[in-house]
Short mmCIF file of C-alpha atoms in Angstrom, two decimals:
data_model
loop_
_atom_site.label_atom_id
_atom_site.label_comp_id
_atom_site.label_asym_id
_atom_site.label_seq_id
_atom_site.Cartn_x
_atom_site.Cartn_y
_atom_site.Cartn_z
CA UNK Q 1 226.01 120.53 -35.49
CA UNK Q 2 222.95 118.72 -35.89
CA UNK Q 3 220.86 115.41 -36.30
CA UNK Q 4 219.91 114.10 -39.40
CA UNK Q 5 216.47 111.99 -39.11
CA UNK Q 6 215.43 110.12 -42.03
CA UNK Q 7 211.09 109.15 -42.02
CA UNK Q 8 209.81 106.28 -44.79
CA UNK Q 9 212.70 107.72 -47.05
CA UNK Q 10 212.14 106.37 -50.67
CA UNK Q 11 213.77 106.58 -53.89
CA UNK Q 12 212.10 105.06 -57.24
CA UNK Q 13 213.67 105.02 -61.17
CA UNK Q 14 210.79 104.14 -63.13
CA UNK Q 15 209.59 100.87 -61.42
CA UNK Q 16 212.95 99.84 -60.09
CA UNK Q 17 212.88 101.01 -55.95
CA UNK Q 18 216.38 101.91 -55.20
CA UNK Q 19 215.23 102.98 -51.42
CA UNK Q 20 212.50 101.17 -50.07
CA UNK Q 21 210.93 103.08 -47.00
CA UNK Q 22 214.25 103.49 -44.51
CA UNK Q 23 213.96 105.25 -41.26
CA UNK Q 24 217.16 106.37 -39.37
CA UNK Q 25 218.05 108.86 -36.64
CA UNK Q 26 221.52 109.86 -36.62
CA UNK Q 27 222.72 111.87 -33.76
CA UNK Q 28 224.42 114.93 -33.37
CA UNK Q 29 228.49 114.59 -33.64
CA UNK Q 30 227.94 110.78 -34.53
CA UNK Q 31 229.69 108.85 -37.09
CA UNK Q 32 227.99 106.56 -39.21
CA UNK Q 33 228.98 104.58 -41.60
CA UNK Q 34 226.28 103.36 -44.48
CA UNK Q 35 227.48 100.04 -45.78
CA UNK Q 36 226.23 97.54 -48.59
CA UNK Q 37 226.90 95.93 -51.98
CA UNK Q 38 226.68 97.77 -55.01
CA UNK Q 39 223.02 98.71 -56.15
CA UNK Q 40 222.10 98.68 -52.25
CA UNK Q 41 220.75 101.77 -52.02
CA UNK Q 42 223.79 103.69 -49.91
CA UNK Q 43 224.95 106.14 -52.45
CA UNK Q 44 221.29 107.06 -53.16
CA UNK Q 45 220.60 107.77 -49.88
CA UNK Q 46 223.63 110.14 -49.58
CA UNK Q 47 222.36 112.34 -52.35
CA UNK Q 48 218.98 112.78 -50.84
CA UNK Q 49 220.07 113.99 -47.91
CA UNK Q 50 222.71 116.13 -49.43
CA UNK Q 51 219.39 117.25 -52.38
CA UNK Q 52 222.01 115.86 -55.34
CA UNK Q 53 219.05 113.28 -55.52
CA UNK Q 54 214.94 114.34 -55.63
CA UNK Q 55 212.74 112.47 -52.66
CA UNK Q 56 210.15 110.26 -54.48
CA UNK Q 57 208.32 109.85 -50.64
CA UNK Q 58 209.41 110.35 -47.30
CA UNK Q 59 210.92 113.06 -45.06
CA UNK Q 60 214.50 114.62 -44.48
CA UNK Q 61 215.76 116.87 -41.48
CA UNK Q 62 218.30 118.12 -40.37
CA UNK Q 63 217.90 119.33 -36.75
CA UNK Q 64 214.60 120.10 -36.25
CA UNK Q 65 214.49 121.79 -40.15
CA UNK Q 66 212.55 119.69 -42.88
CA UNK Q 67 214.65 120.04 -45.64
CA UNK Q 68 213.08 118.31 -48.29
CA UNK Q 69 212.56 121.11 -50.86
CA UNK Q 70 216.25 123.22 -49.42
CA UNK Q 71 218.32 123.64 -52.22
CA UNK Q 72 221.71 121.89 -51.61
CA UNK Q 73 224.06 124.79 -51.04
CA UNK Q 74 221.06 125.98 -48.11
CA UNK Q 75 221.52 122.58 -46.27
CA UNK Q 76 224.73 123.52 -44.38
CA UNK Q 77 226.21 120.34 -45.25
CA UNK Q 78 229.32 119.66 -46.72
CA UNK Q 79 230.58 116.56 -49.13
CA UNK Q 80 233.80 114.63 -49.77
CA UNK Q 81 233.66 112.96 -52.85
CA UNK Q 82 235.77 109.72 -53.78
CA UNK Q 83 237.26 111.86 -57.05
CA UNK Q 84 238.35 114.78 -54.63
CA UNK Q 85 237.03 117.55 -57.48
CA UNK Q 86 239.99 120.10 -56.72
CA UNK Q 87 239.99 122.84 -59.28
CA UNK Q 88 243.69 122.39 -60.75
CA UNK Q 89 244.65 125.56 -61.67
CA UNK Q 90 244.38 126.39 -57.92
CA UNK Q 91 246.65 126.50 -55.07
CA UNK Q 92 245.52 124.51 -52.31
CA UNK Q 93 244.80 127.28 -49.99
CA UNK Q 94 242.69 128.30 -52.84
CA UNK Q 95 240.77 125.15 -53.45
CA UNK Q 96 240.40 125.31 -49.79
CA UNK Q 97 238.81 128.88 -49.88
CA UNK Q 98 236.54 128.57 -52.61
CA UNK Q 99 232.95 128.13 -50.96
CA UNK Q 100 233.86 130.46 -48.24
CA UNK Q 101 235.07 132.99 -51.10
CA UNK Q 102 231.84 132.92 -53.13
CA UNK Q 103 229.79 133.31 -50.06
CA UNK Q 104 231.62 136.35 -49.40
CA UNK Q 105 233.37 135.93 -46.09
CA UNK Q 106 235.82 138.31 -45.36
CA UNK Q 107 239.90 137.62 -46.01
CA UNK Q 108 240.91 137.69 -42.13
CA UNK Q 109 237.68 134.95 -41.60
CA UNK Q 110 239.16 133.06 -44.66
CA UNK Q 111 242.55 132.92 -44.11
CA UNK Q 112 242.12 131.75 -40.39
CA UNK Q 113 239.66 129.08 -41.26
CA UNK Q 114 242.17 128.00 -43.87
CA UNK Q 115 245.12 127.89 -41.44
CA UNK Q 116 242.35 125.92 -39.14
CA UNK Q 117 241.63 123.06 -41.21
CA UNK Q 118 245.77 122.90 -42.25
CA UNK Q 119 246.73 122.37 -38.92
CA UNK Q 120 244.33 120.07 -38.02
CA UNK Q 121 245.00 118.08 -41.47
CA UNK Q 122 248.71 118.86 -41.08
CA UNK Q 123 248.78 120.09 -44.73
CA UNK Q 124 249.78 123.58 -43.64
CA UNK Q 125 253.40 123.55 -45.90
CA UNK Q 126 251.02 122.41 -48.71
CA UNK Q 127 248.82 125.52 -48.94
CA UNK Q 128 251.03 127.36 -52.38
CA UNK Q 129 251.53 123.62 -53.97
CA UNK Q 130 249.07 122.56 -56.81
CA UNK Q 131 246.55 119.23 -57.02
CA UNK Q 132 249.03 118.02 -59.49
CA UNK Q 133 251.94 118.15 -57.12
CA UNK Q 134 250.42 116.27 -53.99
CA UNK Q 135 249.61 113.01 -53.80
CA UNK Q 136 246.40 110.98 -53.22
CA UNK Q 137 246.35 111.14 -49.80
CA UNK Q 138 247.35 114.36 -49.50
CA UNK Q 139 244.31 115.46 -52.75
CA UNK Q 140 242.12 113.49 -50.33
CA UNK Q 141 243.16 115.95 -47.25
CA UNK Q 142 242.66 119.12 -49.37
CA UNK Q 143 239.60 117.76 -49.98
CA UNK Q 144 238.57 117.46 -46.25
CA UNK Q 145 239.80 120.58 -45.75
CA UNK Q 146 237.82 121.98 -48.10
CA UNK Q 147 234.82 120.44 -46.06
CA UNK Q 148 235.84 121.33 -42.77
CA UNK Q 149 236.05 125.27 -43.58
CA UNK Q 150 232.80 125.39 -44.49
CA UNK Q 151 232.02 124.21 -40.79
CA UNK Q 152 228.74 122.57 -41.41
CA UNK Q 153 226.28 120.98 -39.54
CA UNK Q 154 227.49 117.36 -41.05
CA UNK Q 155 229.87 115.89 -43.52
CA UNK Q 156 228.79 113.79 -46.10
CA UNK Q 157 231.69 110.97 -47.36
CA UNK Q 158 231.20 109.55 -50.50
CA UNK Q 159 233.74 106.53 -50.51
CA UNK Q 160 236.50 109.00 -49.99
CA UNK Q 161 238.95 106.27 -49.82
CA UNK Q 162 238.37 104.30 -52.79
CA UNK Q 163 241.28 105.62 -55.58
CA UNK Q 164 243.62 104.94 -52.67
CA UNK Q 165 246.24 101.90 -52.63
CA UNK Q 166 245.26 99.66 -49.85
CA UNK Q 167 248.21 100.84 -47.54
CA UNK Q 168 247.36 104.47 -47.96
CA UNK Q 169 243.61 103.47 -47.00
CA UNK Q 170 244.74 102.15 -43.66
CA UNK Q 171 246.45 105.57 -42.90
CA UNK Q 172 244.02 107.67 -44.44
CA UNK Q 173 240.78 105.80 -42.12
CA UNK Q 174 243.31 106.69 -38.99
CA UNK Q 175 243.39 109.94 -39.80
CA UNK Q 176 239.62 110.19 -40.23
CA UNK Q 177 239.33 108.96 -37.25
CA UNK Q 178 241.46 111.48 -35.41
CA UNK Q 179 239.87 114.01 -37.41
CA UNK Q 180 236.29 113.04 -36.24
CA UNK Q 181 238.03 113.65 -32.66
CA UNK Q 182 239.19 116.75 -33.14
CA UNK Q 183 236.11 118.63 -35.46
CA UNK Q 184 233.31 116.83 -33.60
CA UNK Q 185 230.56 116.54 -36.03
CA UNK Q 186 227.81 114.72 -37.80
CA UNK Q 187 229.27 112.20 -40.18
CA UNK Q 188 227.65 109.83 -43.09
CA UNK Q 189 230.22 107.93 -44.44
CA UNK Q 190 229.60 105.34 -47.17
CA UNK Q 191 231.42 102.92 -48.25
CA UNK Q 192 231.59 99.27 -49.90
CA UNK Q 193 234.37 97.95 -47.83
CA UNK Q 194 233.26 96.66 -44.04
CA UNK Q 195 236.76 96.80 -42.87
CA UNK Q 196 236.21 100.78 -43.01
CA UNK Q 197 232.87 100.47 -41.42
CA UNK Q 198 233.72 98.43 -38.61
CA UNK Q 199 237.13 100.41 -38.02
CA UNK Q 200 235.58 104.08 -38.43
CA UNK Q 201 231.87 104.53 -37.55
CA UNK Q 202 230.38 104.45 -34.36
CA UNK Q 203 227.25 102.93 -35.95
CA UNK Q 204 226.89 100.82 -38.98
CA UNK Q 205 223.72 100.91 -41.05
CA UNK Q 206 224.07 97.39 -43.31
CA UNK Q 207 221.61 98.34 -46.55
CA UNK Q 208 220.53 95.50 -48.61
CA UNK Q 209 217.97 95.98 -51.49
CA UNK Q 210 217.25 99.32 -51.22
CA UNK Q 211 216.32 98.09 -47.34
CA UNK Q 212 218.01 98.60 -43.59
CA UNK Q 213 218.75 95.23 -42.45
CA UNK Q 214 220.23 96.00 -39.65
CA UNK Q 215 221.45 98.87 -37.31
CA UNK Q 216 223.97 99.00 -34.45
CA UNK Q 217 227.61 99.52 -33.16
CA UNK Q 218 230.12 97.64 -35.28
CA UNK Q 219 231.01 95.24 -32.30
CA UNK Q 220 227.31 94.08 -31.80
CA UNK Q 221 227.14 93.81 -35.96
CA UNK Q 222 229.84 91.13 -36.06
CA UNK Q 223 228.73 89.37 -32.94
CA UNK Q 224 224.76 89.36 -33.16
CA UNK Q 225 223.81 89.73 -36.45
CA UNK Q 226 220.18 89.67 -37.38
CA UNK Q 227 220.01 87.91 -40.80
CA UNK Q 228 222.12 85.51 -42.80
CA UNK Q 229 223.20 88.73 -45.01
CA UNK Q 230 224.75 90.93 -41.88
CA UNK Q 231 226.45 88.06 -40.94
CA UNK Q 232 227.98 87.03 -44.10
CA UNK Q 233 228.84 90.57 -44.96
CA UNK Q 234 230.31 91.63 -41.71
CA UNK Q 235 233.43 90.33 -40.76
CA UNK Q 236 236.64 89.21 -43.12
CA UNK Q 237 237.23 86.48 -44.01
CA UNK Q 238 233.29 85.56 -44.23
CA UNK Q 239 231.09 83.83 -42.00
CA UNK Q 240 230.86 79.96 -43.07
CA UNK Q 241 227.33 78.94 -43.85
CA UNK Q 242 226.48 74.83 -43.91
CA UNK Q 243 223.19 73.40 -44.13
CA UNK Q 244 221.99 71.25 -41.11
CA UNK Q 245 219.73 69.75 -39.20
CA UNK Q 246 218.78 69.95 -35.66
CA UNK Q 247 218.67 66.27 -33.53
CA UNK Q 248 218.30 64.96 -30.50
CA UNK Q 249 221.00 63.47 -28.57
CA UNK Q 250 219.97 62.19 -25.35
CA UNK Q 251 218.29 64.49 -23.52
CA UNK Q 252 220.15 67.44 -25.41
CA UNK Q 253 220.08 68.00 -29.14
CA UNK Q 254 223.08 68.59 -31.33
CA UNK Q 255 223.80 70.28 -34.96
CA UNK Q 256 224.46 67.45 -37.53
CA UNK Q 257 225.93 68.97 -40.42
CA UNK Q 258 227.65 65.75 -41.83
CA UNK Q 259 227.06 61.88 -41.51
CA UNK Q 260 230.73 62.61 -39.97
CA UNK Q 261 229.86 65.17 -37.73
CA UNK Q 262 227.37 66.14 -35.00
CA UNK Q 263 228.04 68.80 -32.68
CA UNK Q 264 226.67 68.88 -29.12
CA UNK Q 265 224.66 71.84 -28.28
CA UNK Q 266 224.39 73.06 -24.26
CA UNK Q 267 221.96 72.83 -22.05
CA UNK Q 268 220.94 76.64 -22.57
CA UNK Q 269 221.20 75.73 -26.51
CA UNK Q 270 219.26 72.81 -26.52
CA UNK Q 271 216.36 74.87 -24.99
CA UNK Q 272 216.52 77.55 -27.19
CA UNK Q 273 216.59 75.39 -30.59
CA UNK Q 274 214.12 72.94 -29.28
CA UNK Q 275 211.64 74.01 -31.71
CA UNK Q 276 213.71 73.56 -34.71
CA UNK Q 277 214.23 69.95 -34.15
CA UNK Q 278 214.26 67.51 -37.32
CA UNK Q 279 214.07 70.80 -39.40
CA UNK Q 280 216.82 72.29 -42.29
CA UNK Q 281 218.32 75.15 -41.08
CA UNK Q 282 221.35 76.78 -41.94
CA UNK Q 283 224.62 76.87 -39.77
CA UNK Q 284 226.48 79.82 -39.41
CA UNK Q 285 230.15 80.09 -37.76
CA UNK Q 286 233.50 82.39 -38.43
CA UNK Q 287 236.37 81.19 -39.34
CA UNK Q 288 238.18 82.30 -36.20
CA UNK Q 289 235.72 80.23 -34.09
CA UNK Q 290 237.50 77.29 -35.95
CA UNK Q 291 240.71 76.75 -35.00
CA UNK Q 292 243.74 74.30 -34.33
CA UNK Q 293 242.77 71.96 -31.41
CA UNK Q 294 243.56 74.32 -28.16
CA UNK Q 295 242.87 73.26 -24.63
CA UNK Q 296 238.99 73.97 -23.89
CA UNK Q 297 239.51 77.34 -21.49
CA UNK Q 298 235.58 77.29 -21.35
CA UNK Q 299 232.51 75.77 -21.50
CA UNK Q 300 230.74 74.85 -25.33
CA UNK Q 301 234.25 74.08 -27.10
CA UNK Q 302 234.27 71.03 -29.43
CA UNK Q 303 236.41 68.62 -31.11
CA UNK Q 304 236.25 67.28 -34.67
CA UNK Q 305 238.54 66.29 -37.16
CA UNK Q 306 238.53 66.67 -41.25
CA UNK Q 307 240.60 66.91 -43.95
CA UNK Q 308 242.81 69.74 -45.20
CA UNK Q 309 241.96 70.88 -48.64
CA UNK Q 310 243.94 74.21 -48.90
CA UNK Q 311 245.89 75.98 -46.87
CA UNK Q 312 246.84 79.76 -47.03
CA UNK Q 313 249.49 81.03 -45.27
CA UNK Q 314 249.01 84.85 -43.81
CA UNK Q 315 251.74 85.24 -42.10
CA UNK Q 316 250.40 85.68 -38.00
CA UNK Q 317 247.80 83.05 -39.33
CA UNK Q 318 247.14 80.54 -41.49
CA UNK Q 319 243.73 79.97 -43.43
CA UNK Q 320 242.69 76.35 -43.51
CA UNK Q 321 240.24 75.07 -45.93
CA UNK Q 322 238.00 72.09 -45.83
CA UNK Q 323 234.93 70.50 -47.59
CA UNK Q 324 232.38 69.77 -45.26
CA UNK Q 325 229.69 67.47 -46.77
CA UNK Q 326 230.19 69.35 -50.05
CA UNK Q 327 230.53 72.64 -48.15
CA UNK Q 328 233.95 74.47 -48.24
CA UNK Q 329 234.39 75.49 -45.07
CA UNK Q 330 237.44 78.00 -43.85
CA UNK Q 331 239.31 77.91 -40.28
CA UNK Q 332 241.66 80.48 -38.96
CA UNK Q 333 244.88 78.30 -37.34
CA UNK Q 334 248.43 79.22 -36.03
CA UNK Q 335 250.74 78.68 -38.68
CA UNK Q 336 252.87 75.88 -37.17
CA UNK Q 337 250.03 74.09 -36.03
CA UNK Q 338 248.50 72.56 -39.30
CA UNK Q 339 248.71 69.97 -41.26
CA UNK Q 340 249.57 69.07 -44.72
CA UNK Q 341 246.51 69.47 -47.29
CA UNK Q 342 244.89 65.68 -47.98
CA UNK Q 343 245.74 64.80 -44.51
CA UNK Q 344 243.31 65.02 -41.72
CA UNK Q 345 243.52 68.07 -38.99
CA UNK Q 346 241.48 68.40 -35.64
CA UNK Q 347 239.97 71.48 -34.91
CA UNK Q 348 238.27 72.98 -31.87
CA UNK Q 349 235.05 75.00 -32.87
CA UNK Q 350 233.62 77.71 -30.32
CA UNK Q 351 229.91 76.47 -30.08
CA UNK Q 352 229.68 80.00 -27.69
CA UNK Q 353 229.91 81.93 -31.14
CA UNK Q 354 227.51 80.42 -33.49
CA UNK Q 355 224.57 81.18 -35.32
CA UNK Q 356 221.35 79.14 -36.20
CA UNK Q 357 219.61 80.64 -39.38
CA UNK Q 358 216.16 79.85 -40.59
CA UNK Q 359 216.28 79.50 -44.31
CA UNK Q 360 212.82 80.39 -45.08
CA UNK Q 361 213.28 84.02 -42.94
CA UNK Q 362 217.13 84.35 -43.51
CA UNK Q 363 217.18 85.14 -40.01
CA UNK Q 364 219.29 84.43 -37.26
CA UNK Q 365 217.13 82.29 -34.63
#
């Protein structure tokens, strides 16, 4: 297994710039997951490295190999696509088989990498059934299978999960998971949905424009994001944004984002906004940063109260909606604890978790 070290990477249609310059260095046996909108750039990125896609500029290797002008099937890399592309007139053993087949390993080699990857995948009473006869997780499996055989120096995971229902997506990232434990290996996953990101990868690379905007474990993604569109993107539900405006308030400052409501900043705060005072900025929170009124456990936890617009009950919680000075504005709150919508609610906002955004940067300050 091997690194995979992307240099000033770039990828141009015409005049439109679908990769713009990226640099990344992926280690060996990590997982990481490339994550974005549609038209970011992630997909295209995939297909360079895997040589589905020609380099405009930039550099590709893999290890210490420059494999810019390697044709695909010489890149020792190995693909699971979001379609599965299982031959159906063959078993799955025989699906499985394939690449090692036409590169001419011998049967005993064959059928133990076969019986390999089966156990591992715990398809092995699936091998003599057909695609048409398995399911989608179980196409999706074959699939891997197929993948892991080959035993490449990375897999490349083209939203593998997307023709799944929702519950099967849940199992099918577990087993991912467990399968990245077992077959330690490189791993580029991409995907649309952050939930798989955040839950798989042990990096996240948030693309944006054809552009990294940011790079780091999924735990330091949702809590220090870098610009207003890591923060809104990471995490579910989404980060509330409200314009504000930075004031002073004795000898600290506070965040007014209403004629209703200013909230106090700390000590530590106040020094590290001071620059921003009297200027628009944007205010950034989570909705599980707003909550019911709880006892104040630590420092930096406020009170306010507004009015219930929505409410939408999930069950363990309930989602709370509100218009802020024009602003709708969501709250995560225990389900017996709110109030009627058109009736006013207090809420205790976390200032420990917030974010301060510059507007003309779209960074977080």
């Amino acid at each position: 297994m091997a690194r995979i070290l992307l240099k000033d990477l770039c990828k141009t249609y015409g005049q439109t710039e679908a990769v713009r310059g990226i640099d990344l260095n992926i280690a060996h046996n990590e997982f990481v997951a490339l994550v974005g909108p549609s038209g970011c750039g992630k997909t295209t990125t995939l297909h360079m490295i895997a040589g589905l896609e020609d380099i405009s500029s930039g550099e590709i290797f893999i290890g210490d190999r420059l494999i810019n002008d390697v044709p695909p099937k010489e890149r020792d890399i190995a693909m699971v696509f979001q379609n599965y592309a299982l031959y159906p007139h063959m078993t799955v053993a025989q699906n499985m088989s394939f690449g090692l087949r036409l590169r001419r390993f011998s049967n005993k080699e064959i059928v133990q990498r076969v019986n390999h990857a089966a156990e591992i995948l715990n398809i092995g009473d699936l091998l003599q059934r057909r695609p048409k006869q398995l399911s989608g997780g179980q196409r999706q499996r074959v699939a891997m299978g197929r993948a892991i055989v080959r035993n490449p120096e990375a897999f490349l995971f083209d939203e593998p999960l997307s023709n799944l229902d929702a519950k099967l997506r849940v199992q099918m990232r577990t087993e991912i998971k467990k399968i990245h434990r077992r077959v330690r290996t490189t791993v580029i996953y991409v995907t649309h949905d952050q939930v798989e990101a955040m839950t798989l990868a042990d990096r996240i690379v948030v693309m944006n424009q054809g552009i990294i905007e940011q790079v780091g474990p999924p735990q330091e993604m949702y809590e220090a994001p870098k610009t207003r569109f890591v923060a809104g993107f990471i995490g579910s539900p989404a980060m509330n944004f409200l314009p504000c405006r930075i004031v002073k308030r004795g000898a600290a400052l506070g965040i007014r984002l209403s004629g209703d409501i200013t909230l106090d900043l700390s000590t530590a705060q106040s020094n590290r906004f001071r620059s921003y005072i009297d200027k628009d900025m944007v205010f950034g929170v989570r909705p599980e940063h707003i909550t019911e009124r709880r006892p104040h456990n630590s420092e930096n936890q406020l009170d306010f109260g507004c009015t219930v617009e929505v409410l939408e009950p999930m069950g363990m919680d309930t989602m709370v909606f509100m218009d802020i000075d024009g602003v709708e504005v969501t709250a995560r709150a225990a389900p017996r604890s709110v109030s009627n919508p058109g009736e006013t609610m207090t809420f205790t906002i976390d200032m420990n978790n917030i974010h301060l955004i510059d507007p003309a940067t779209d960074k977080v300050v």
